[in-house]
């Protein structure tokens, strides 16, 4: 239940950041009350601090006056993480957006949280370095949000997700103390690993104000391959065949026919030849000779399991065209006008064929349109239940299908979220995957960081 802000609270916050960095008008409260999930509750106040000290002062005020505090990065999250569930204050990190240092000797970057992911990538690539995590939202999402969600992307197959690149953090505890975790060194085993505990903590344990990221040398060459298949089963078989051949390309993405037809309708032109039931987009990177060898092995593997056509991007424009289809998938599905209930389930790689069998079954059992695509190499598939939002019976069937999907994924030894986190959208389902003992332990960790429960309440744990 939302409570009004305590007397004098807004004035105290205004003192900290100055009146020009506070928003309380209806349009702003609505805008900061939504993320990509398009659900949630508007805050009572939006505060836009510029320094760690200001963030700490706001946290102290919220903690003393028991006001809910929700941290917001770029607001591209899919599970309502950056959105209040019952009012309070949204602390938007948008003014903490500087790349502080690119350290070419120690191969690291130090950034404030709201640097846009693609801006950091471009900046480090100019220095011949590489920051691999590449969520499809990279042109809009922030590094802070990526760290808080442990974002992944196509390149996670070879390079891992965001957590592999986080060396150190500066963070403000909900009680207002400033802590520095980790170090610039690539090894550190002193005490508990608080850095990795904060990675993926969805803004529920601390407010991240500075991030030290590990970089690697930029791979000198890359090549992208598109393989067309007559049906989804052949494409899934190709993924298994490639993994068995010990091919680990930088990315191995699968797109099904429903998703491809959404892109076609969105763009108003064919994106693949008629009769294509699924595609794989595969990218290899590294030294030129290794790239050539890997792409040949991928092409052979795809042909062996019956690919209709295999082609390699001739140049960067061609490559961009292929990846553009992949990047447009979410927008195209949204443009259908249907409600897109987006899940990012993940199964062990060898279970990807089973997961696609589950999806076929759910389509039949619940009479739903389901579009699936994603990081097949990691077993992380975006399963989108496409629902007529004006049809209550279809919405009810989608709810049942959602639970059935999660139960089946956990039975396949997978996880209900590989990338997007839990937020409030998936909180009712965590008991399908986590034991009561694990949930109780997590709640004790949460209480140790946030004894008054003011930071991002209503997230991760069911109410
Ligand atoms: C079109 C589209 C494509 C996407 N593709 C991918 C994808 O490929 N892979 C993927 O992983 N995700 C993807 N996402 C989801 C989303 O972009 C990621 O979860 C991203 O990491 C969120 O970053 P953000 O800056 O928008 O964070 P927000 O949405 O603002 O916040 C997300 C969570 O992080 C917390 N948070 C933000 N900043 C901080 C901070 N400084 N300190 C502490 N907590 C903080 C918030 O409280 C919230 O709980 C996609 C989203 C869209 C809309």
CSV table of C-alpha atoms in Angstrom, one decimal, residues 216-398:
chain,number,residue,atom,x,y,z
A,216,UNK,CA,40.2,-7.8,-23.3
A,217,UNK,CA,42.0,-7.1,-26.6
A,218,UNK,CA,39.7,-6.5,-29.5
A,219,UNK,CA,39.6,-9.6,-31.8
A,220,UNK,CA,41.2,-8.6,-35.1
A,221,UNK,CA,38.8,-10.4,-37.4
A,222,UNK,CA,35.2,-11.6,-37.4
A,223,UNK,CA,32.8,-13.2,-39.8
A,224,UNK,CA,29.0,-13.8,-39.7
A,225,UNK,CA,27.1,-16.7,-41.2
A,226,UNK,CA,23.4,-17.1,-41.9
A,227,UNK,CA,22.0,-20.6,-42.1
A,228,UNK,CA,18.4,-21.2,-43.3
A,229,UNK,CA,16.5,-24.3,-42.2
A,230,UNK,CA,13.1,-25.7,-43.3
A,231,UNK,CA,11.9,-26.2,-39.7
A,232,UNK,CA,12.9,-25.4,-36.2
A,233,UNK,CA,13.9,-29.0,-35.4
A,234,UNK,CA,16.6,-28.9,-38.1
A,235,UNK,CA,18.0,-25.7,-36.7
A,236,UNK,CA,18.0,-27.0,-33.1
A,237,UNK,CA,19.8,-30.2,-34.4
A,238,UNK,CA,22.4,-28.0,-36.0
A,239,UNK,CA,23.1,-26.2,-32.6
A,240,UNK,CA,23.6,-29.6,-31.0
A,241,UNK,CA,25.8,-30.8,-33.9
A,242,UNK,CA,28.0,-27.6,-33.6
A,243,UNK,CA,28.5,-28.0,-29.9
A,244,UNK,CA,29.4,-31.6,-30.3
A,245,UNK,CA,32.0,-30.6,-32.9
A,246,UNK,CA,33.5,-28.4,-30.2
A,247,UNK,CA,32.8,-25.2,-32.2
A,248,UNK,CA,32.4,-22.2,-29.8
A,249,UNK,CA,31.7,-19.2,-32.0
A,250,UNK,CA,31.3,-15.8,-30.5
A,251,UNK,CA,27.6,-16.1,-30.9
A,252,UNK,CA,25.1,-18.7,-32.0
A,253,UNK,CA,21.6,-17.3,-32.3
A,254,UNK,CA,18.4,-19.0,-33.4
A,255,UNK,CA,15.2,-17.4,-34.7
A,256,UNK,CA,12.0,-19.3,-35.3
A,257,UNK,CA,9.4,-18.8,-38.1
A,258,UNK,CA,6.9,-16.8,-35.9
A,259,UNK,CA,9.6,-14.3,-35.0
A,260,UNK,CA,10.8,-14.0,-38.6
A,261,UNK,CA,7.3,-13.3,-39.8
A,262,UNK,CA,6.9,-10.5,-37.2
A,263,UNK,CA,10.1,-8.8,-38.6
A,264,UNK,CA,8.7,-9.2,-42.1
A,265,UNK,CA,5.4,-7.6,-41.2
A,266,UNK,CA,7.2,-4.8,-39.3
A,267,UNK,CA,9.6,-4.0,-42.1
A,268,UNK,CA,7.0,-4.6,-44.8
A,269,UNK,CA,9.4,-6.8,-46.8
A,270,UNK,CA,10.6,-10.4,-46.8
A,271,UNK,CA,13.7,-11.0,-44.7
A,272,UNK,CA,14.2,-14.6,-45.6
A,273,UNK,CA,13.1,-16.7,-48.6
A,274,UNK,CA,9.7,-18.3,-48.4
A,275,UNK,CA,9.7,-21.8,-46.8
A,276,UNK,CA,12.3,-20.8,-44.2
A,277,UNK,CA,11.2,-22.4,-40.9
A,278,UNK,CA,14.1,-21.1,-38.7
A,279,UNK,CA,17.5,-19.5,-39.0
A,280,UNK,CA,20.8,-19.6,-37.2
A,281,UNK,CA,23.0,-16.5,-37.1
A,282,UNK,CA,26.6,-17.5,-36.2
A,283,UNK,CA,29.5,-15.1,-35.6
A,284,UNK,CA,33.1,-16.2,-35.2
A,285,UNK,CA,35.9,-13.8,-34.1
A,286,UNK,CA,39.6,-14.0,-33.4
A,287,UNK,CA,42.6,-14.3,-35.6
A,288,UNK,CA,41.7,-14.3,-39.3
A,289,UNK,CA,42.9,-17.9,-39.9
A,290,UNK,CA,41.0,-19.2,-36.9
A,291,UNK,CA,37.9,-17.3,-38.0
A,292,UNK,CA,38.0,-18.8,-41.5
A,293,UNK,CA,38.5,-22.3,-40.0
A,294,UNK,CA,35.6,-21.9,-37.5
A,295,UNK,CA,33.2,-20.5,-40.1
A,296,UNK,CA,34.0,-23.4,-42.5
A,297,UNK,CA,33.3,-25.9,-39.7
A,298,UNK,CA,30.0,-24.1,-38.8
A,299,UNK,CA,29.0,-24.1,-42.5
A,300,UNK,CA,29.8,-27.9,-42.8
A,301,UNK,CA,27.9,-28.7,-39.6
A,302,UNK,CA,24.8,-26.8,-40.7
A,303,UNK,CA,24.8,-28.4,-44.2
A,304,UNK,CA,25.3,-31.9,-42.6
A,305,UNK,CA,22.0,-31.5,-40.7
A,306,UNK,CA,20.2,-30.3,-43.7
A,307,UNK,CA,20.5,-26.5,-43.9
A,308,UNK,CA,18.6,-25.2,-47.0
A,309,UNK,CA,21.1,-22.5,-47.5
A,310,UNK,CA,24.3,-21.2,-45.8
A,311,UNK,CA,25.8,-17.8,-46.6
A,312,UNK,CA,28.6,-15.7,-45.1
A,313,UNK,CA,28.2,-11.9,-44.8
A,314,UNK,CA,30.3,-10.4,-47.6
A,315,UNK,CA,31.1,-7.1,-45.7
A,316,UNK,CA,30.2,-5.0,-42.7
A,317,UNK,CA,27.0,-3.7,-44.4
A,318,UNK,CA,25.9,-7.3,-45.0
A,319,UNK,CA,26.8,-8.2,-41.4
A,320,UNK,CA,24.8,-5.3,-40.1
A,321,UNK,CA,21.8,-6.3,-42.2
A,322,UNK,CA,21.8,-9.8,-40.6
A,323,UNK,CA,22.2,-8.5,-37.1
A,324,UNK,CA,19.6,-5.9,-37.7
A,325,UNK,CA,17.0,-8.7,-38.2
A,326,UNK,CA,18.0,-10.1,-34.8
A,327,UNK,CA,18.0,-6.7,-33.1
A,328,UNK,CA,14.5,-5.9,-34.5
A,329,UNK,CA,12.9,-9.0,-33.1
A,330,UNK,CA,11.6,-7.5,-29.9
A,331,UNK,CA,10.3,-4.3,-31.6
A,332,UNK,CA,8.7,-6.3,-34.4
A,333,UNK,CA,6.8,-8.6,-31.9
A,334,UNK,CA,5.7,-5.5,-30.0
A,335,UNK,CA,4.5,-3.9,-33.3
A,336,UNK,CA,2.0,-6.8,-33.8
A,337,UNK,CA,-0.2,-5.0,-31.3
A,338,UNK,CA,-0.4,-8.2,-29.2
A,339,UNK,CA,0.7,-8.3,-25.6
A,340,UNK,CA,4.2,-9.8,-25.6
A,341,UNK,CA,4.8,-11.8,-22.5
A,342,UNK,CA,8.5,-12.2,-22.7
A,343,UNK,CA,10.4,-14.9,-20.9
A,344,UNK,CA,14.1,-15.6,-21.0
A,345,UNK,CA,14.3,-19.1,-19.8
A,346,UNK,CA,17.5,-21.1,-20.0
A,347,UNK,CA,18.3,-24.8,-20.1
A,348,UNK,CA,21.6,-26.8,-20.2
A,349,UNK,CA,22.8,-26.6,-23.8
A,350,UNK,CA,22.0,-30.3,-24.5
A,351,UNK,CA,18.4,-29.7,-23.5
A,352,UNK,CA,17.6,-27.1,-26.1
A,353,UNK,CA,15.9,-29.6,-28.4
A,354,UNK,CA,13.7,-30.6,-25.3
A,355,UNK,CA,12.9,-27.0,-24.7
A,356,UNK,CA,11.6,-26.5,-28.2
A,357,UNK,CA,9.5,-29.6,-27.8
A,358,UNK,CA,8.0,-28.1,-24.7
A,359,UNK,CA,7.3,-24.9,-26.6
A,360,UNK,CA,5.5,-26.8,-29.3
A,361,UNK,CA,3.4,-28.6,-26.7
A,362,UNK,CA,2.5,-25.3,-24.9
A,363,UNK,CA,1.3,-23.9,-28.3
A,364,UNK,CA,-1.0,-26.8,-28.8
A,365,UNK,CA,-2.2,-27.2,-25.2
A,366,UNK,CA,-3.0,-23.6,-24.6
A,367,UNK,CA,-3.8,-22.5,-28.1
A,368,UNK,CA,-1.4,-19.6,-28.1
A,369,UNK,CA,0.9,-18.0,-30.6
A,370,UNK,CA,4.5,-18.3,-29.1
A,371,UNK,CA,7.5,-16.8,-30.9
A,372,UNK,CA,10.9,-18.1,-29.8
A,373,UNK,CA,14.4,-16.8,-30.5
A,374,UNK,CA,17.6,-16.3,-28.7
A,375,UNK,CA,21.0,-17.5,-27.6
A,376,UNK,CA,20.7,-21.1,-28.5
A,377,UNK,CA,24.4,-21.7,-27.9
A,378,UNK,CA,23.8,-20.9,-24.2
A,379,UNK,CA,20.5,-22.7,-24.0
A,380,UNK,CA,18.9,-19.2,-23.3
A,381,UNK,CA,15.8,-18.9,-25.3
A,382,UNK,CA,13.4,-15.9,-25.3
A,383,UNK,CA,9.9,-17.4,-25.3
A,384,UNK,CA,7.3,-14.8,-26.1
A,385,UNK,CA,3.7,-15.6,-25.4
A,386,UNK,CA,1.8,-13.4,-27.9
A,387,UNK,CA,-1.6,-12.6,-26.4
A,388,UNK,CA,-4.7,-10.6,-27.4
A,389,UNK,CA,-4.8,-8.3,-24.5
A,390,UNK,CA,-8.6,-7.7,-25.0
A,391,UNK,CA,-9.3,-11.4,-24.6
A,392,UNK,CA,-9.6,-12.4,-20.9
A,393,UNK,CA,-9.7,-16.1,-21.7
A,394,UNK,CA,-6.6,-15.9,-23.7
A,395,UNK,CA,-4.9,-13.9,-21.0
A,396,UNK,CA,-5.8,-16.6,-18.4
A,397,UNK,CA,-4.5,-19.3,-20.7
A,398,UNK,CA,-1.2,-17.4,-21.1
